[in-house]
mmCIF file of C-alpha atoms in Angstrom:
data_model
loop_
_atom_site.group_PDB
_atom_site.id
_atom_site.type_symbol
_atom_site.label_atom_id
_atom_site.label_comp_id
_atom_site.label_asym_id
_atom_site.label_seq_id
_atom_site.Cartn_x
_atom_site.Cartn_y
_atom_site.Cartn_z
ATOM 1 C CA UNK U 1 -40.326 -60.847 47.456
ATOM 2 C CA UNK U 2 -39.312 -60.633 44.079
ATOM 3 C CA UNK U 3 -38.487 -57.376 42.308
ATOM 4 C CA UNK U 4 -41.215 -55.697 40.602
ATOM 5 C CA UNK U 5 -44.120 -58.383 41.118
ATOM 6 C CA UNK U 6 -47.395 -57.294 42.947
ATOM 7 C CA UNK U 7 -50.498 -58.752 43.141
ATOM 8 C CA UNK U 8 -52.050 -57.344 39.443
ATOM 9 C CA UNK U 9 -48.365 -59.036 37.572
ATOM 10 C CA UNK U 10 -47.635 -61.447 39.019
ATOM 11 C CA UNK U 11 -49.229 -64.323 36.863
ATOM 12 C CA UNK U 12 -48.526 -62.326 33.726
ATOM 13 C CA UNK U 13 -44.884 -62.014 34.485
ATOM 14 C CA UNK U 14 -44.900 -65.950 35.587
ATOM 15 C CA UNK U 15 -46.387 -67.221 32.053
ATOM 16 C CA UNK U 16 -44.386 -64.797 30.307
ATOM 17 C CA UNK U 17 -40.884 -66.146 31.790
ATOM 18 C CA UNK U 18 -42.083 -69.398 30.242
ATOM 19 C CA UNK U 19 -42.966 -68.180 26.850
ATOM 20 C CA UNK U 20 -40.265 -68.760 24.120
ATOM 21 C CA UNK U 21 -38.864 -65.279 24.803
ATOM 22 C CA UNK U 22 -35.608 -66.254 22.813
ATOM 23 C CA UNK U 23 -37.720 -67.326 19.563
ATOM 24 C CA UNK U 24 -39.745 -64.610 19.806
ATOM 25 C CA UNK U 25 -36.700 -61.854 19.896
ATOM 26 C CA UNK U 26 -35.143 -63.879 16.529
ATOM 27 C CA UNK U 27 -38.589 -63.179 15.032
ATOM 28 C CA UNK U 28 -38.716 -59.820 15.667
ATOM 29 C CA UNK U 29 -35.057 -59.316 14.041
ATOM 30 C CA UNK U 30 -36.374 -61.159 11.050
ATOM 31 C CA UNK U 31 -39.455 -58.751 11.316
ATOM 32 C CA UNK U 32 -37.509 -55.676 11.345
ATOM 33 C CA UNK U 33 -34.848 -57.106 9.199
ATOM 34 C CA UNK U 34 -37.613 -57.486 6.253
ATOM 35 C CA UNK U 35 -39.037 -53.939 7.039
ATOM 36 C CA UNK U 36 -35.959 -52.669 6.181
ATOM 37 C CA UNK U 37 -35.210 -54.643 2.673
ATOM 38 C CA UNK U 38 -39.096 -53.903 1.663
ATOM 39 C CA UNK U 39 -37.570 -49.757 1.772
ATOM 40 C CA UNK U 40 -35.271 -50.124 -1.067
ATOM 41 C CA UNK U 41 -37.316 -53.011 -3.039
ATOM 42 C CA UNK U 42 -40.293 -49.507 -2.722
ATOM 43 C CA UNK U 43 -37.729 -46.955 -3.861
ATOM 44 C CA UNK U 44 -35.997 -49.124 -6.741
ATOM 45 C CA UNK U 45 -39.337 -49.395 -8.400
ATOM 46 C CA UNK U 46 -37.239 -51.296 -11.518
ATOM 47 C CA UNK U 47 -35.618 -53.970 -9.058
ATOM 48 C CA UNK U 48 -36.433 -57.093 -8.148
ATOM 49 C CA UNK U 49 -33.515 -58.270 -6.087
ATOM 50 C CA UNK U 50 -34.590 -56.214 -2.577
ATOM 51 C CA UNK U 51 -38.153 -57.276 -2.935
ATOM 52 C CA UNK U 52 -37.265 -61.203 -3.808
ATOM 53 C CA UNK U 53 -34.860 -60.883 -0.382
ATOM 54 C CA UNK U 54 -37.869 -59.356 1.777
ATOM 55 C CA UNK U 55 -40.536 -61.956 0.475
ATOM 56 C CA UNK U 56 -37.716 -64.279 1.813
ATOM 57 C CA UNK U 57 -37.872 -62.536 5.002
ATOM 58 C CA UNK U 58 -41.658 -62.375 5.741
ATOM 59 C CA UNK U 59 -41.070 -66.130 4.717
ATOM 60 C CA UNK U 60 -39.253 -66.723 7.448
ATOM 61 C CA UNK U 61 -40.429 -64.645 9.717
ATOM 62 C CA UNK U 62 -44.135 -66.314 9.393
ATOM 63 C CA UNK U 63 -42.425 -69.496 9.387
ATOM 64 C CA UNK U 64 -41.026 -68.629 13.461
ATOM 65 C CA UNK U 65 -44.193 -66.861 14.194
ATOM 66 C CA UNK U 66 -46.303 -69.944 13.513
ATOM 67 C CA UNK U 67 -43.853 -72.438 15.144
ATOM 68 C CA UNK U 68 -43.598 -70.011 18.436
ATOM 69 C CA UNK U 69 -47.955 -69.733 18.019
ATOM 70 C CA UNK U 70 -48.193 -73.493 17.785
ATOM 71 C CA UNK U 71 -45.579 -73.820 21.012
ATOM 72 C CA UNK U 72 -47.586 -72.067 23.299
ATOM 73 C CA UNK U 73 -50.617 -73.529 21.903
ATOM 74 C CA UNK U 74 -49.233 -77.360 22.460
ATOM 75 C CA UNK U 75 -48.224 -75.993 26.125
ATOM 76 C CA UNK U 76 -51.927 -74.458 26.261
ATOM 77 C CA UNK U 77 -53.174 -78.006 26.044
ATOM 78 C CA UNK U 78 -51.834 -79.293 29.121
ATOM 79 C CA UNK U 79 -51.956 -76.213 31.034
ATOM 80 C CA UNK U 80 -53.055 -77.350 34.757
ATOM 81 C CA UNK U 81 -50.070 -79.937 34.507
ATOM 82 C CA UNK U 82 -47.953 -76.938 33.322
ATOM 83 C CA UNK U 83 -48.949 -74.955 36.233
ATOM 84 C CA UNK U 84 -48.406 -77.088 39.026
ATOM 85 C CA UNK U 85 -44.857 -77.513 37.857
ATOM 86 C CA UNK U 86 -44.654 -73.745 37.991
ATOM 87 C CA UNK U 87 -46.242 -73.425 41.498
ATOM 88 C CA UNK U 88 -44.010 -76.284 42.629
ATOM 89 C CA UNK U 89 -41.150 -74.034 41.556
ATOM 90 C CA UNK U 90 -41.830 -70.744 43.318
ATOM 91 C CA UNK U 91 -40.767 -69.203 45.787
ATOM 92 C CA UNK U 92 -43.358 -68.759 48.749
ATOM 93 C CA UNK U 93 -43.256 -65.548 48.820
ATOM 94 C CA UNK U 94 -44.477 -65.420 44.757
ATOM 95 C CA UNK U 95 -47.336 -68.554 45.715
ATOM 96 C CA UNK U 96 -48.698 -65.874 48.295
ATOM 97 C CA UNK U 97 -48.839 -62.899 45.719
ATOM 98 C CA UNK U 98 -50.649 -65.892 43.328
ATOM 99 C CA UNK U 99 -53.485 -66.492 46.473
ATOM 100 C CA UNK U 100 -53.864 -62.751 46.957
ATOM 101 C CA UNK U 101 -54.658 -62.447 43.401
ATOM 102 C CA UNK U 102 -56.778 -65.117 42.613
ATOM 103 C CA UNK U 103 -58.212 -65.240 46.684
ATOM 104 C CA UNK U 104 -57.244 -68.629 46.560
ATOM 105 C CA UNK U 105 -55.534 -70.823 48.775
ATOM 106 C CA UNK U 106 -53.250 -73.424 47.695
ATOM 107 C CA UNK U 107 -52.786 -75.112 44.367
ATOM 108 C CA UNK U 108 -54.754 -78.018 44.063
ATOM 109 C CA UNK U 109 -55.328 -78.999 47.800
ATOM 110 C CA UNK U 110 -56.323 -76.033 50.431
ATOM 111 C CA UNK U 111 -54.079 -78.524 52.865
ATOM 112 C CA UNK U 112 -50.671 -77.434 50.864
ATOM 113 C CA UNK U 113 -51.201 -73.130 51.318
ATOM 114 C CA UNK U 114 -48.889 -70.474 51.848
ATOM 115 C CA UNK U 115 -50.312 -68.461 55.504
ATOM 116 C CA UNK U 116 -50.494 -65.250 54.200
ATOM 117 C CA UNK U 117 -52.742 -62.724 54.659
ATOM 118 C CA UNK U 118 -54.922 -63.768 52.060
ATOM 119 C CA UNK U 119 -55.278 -67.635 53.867
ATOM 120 C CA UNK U 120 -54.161 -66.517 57.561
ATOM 121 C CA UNK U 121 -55.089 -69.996 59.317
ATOM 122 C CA UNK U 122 -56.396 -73.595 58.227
ATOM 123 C CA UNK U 123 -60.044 -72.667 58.685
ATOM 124 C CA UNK U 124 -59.902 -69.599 55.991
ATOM 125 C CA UNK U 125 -58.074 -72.165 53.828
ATOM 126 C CA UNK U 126 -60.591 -74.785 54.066
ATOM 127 C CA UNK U 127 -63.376 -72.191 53.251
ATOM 128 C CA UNK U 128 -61.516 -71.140 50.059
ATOM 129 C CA UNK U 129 -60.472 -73.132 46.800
ATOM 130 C CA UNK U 130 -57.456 -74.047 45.112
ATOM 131 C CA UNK U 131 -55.695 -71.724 43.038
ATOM 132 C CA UNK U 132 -55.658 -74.515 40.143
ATOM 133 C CA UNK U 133 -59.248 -73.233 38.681
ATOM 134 C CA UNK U 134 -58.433 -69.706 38.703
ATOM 135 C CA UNK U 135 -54.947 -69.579 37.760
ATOM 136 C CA UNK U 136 -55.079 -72.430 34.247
ATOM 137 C CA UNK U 137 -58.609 -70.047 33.275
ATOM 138 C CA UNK U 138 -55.993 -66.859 33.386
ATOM 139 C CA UNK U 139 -53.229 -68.707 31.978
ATOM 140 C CA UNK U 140 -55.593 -69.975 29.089
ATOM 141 C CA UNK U 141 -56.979 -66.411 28.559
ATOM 142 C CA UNK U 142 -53.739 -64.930 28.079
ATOM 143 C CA UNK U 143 -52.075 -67.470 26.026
ATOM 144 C CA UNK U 144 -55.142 -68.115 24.025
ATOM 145 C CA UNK U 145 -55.179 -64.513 23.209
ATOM 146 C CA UNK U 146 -51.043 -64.483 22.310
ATOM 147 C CA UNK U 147 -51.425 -67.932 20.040
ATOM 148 C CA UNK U 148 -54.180 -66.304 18.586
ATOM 149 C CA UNK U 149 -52.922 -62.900 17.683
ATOM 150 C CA UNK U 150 -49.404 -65.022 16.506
ATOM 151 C CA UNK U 151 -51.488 -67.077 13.797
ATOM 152 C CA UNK U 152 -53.192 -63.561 13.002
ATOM 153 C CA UNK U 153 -49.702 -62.285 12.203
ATOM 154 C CA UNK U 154 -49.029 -65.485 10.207
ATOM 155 C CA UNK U 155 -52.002 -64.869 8.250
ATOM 156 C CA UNK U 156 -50.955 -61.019 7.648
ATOM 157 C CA UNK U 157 -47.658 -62.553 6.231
ATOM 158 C CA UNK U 158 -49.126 -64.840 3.861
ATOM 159 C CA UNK U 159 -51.500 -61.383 2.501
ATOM 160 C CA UNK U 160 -47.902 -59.715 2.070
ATOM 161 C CA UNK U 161 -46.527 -62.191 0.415
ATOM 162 C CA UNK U 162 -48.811 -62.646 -2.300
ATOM 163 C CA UNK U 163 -48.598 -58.700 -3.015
ATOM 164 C CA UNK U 164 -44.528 -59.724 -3.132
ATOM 165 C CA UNK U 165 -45.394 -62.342 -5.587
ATOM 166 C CA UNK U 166 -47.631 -60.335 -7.556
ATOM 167 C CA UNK U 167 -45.397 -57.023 -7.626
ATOM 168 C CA UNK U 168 -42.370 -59.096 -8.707
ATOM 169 C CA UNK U 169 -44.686 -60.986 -11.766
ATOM 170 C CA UNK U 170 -45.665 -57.270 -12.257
ATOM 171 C CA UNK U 171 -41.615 -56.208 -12.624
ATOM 172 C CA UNK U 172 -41.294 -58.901 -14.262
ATOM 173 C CA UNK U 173 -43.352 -58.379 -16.831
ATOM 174 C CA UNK U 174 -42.332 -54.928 -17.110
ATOM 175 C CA UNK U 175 -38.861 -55.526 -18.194
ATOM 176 C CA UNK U 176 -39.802 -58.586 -20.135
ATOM 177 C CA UNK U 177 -41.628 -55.577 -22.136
ATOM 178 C CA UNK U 178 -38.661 -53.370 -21.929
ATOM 179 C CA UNK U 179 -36.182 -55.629 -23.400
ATOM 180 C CA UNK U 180 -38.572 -55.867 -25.925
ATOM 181 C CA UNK U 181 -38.599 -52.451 -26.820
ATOM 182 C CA UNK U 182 -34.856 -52.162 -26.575
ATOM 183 C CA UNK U 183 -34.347 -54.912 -29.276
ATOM 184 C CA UNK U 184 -36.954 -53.317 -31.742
ATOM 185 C CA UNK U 185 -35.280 -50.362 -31.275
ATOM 186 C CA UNK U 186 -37.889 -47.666 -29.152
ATOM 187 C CA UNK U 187 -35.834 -47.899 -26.322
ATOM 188 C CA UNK U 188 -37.263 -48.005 -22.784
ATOM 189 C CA UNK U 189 -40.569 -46.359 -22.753
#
């Protein structure tokens, strides 16, 4: 059996292994990366470098949130196909932790199931259903809820980056007004 799956993970841990875990790790550098250039562009209140570099950032940060929200929603669309790929690809000790939790038997046919405890013999097969139902209304509830929370994010970004865009005109402006000042001669104020 694998390491660390049980009955309660085991799906999760499946769909996750298939996520763009890569993408998503990039992101979260950008993420972090921008958190860390919007601390200076707070401090420096008179400088508009830091904060023109974090809007840049966020940019691209919502820019790989929405692609890796839009990849899991494509792959949400053909999600029974996607499965039985997966369940082709297991192991049979990892198709028996999938019938014990969704007390299922098989994928699609009851005639192709793992004897297990949870389907011990044909006739408890027969009397059971395929796993397909179950496991693609899961699958769909958990990525549905990731895509949806990722485009949620890429709305958040596009909030933050109007306040960039309006506390850079706002810098702007102020040392537009300072210059000003410095050429008639009151200095900045």
């Amino acid at each position: 059996m694998a390491s660390g799956l049980t009955t309660t993970n085991v799906a999760r841990e499946l769909l996750i292994m298939r996520s763009p875990l890569t993408a998503t790790i990039i992101n979260a550098g950008f993420i972090f990366a921008a958190f860390l250039l919007s601390l200076p562009a707070l401090a420096l209140p008179t400088t508009r470098g830091w904060l023109k570099a974090h809007g840049w950032l966020v940019y691209i940060s919502a820019i790989l949130t929405l692609v890796i929200g839009l990849d899991i929603w494509y792959h949400t669309l053909k999600t029974r196909a996607n499965l039985n790929d997966m369940w082709d690809q297991q192991a049979a000790d990892i198709k028996s932790l999938l019938q014990a939790q969704f007390n299922c038997c098989g994928y699609i046919s009851t005639a192709m199931f793992m004897q297990d405890s949870t389907c011990p013999n044909v006739a408890v097969a027969a009397s059971k259903q395929g796993c397909v139902a179950r496991f693609s209304d899961f699958a769909n509830g958990f990525l549905n809820l990731i895509f949806t929370a990722s485009f949620g994010f890429v709305a958040l970004d596009a909030i933050l980056l109007l306040c960039v865009g309006m506390v850079l005109k706002d810098r702007q402006e102020k040392q537009r007004y300072r210059h000003i000042d410095e050429k008639n001669g009151f200095g900045g104020l």
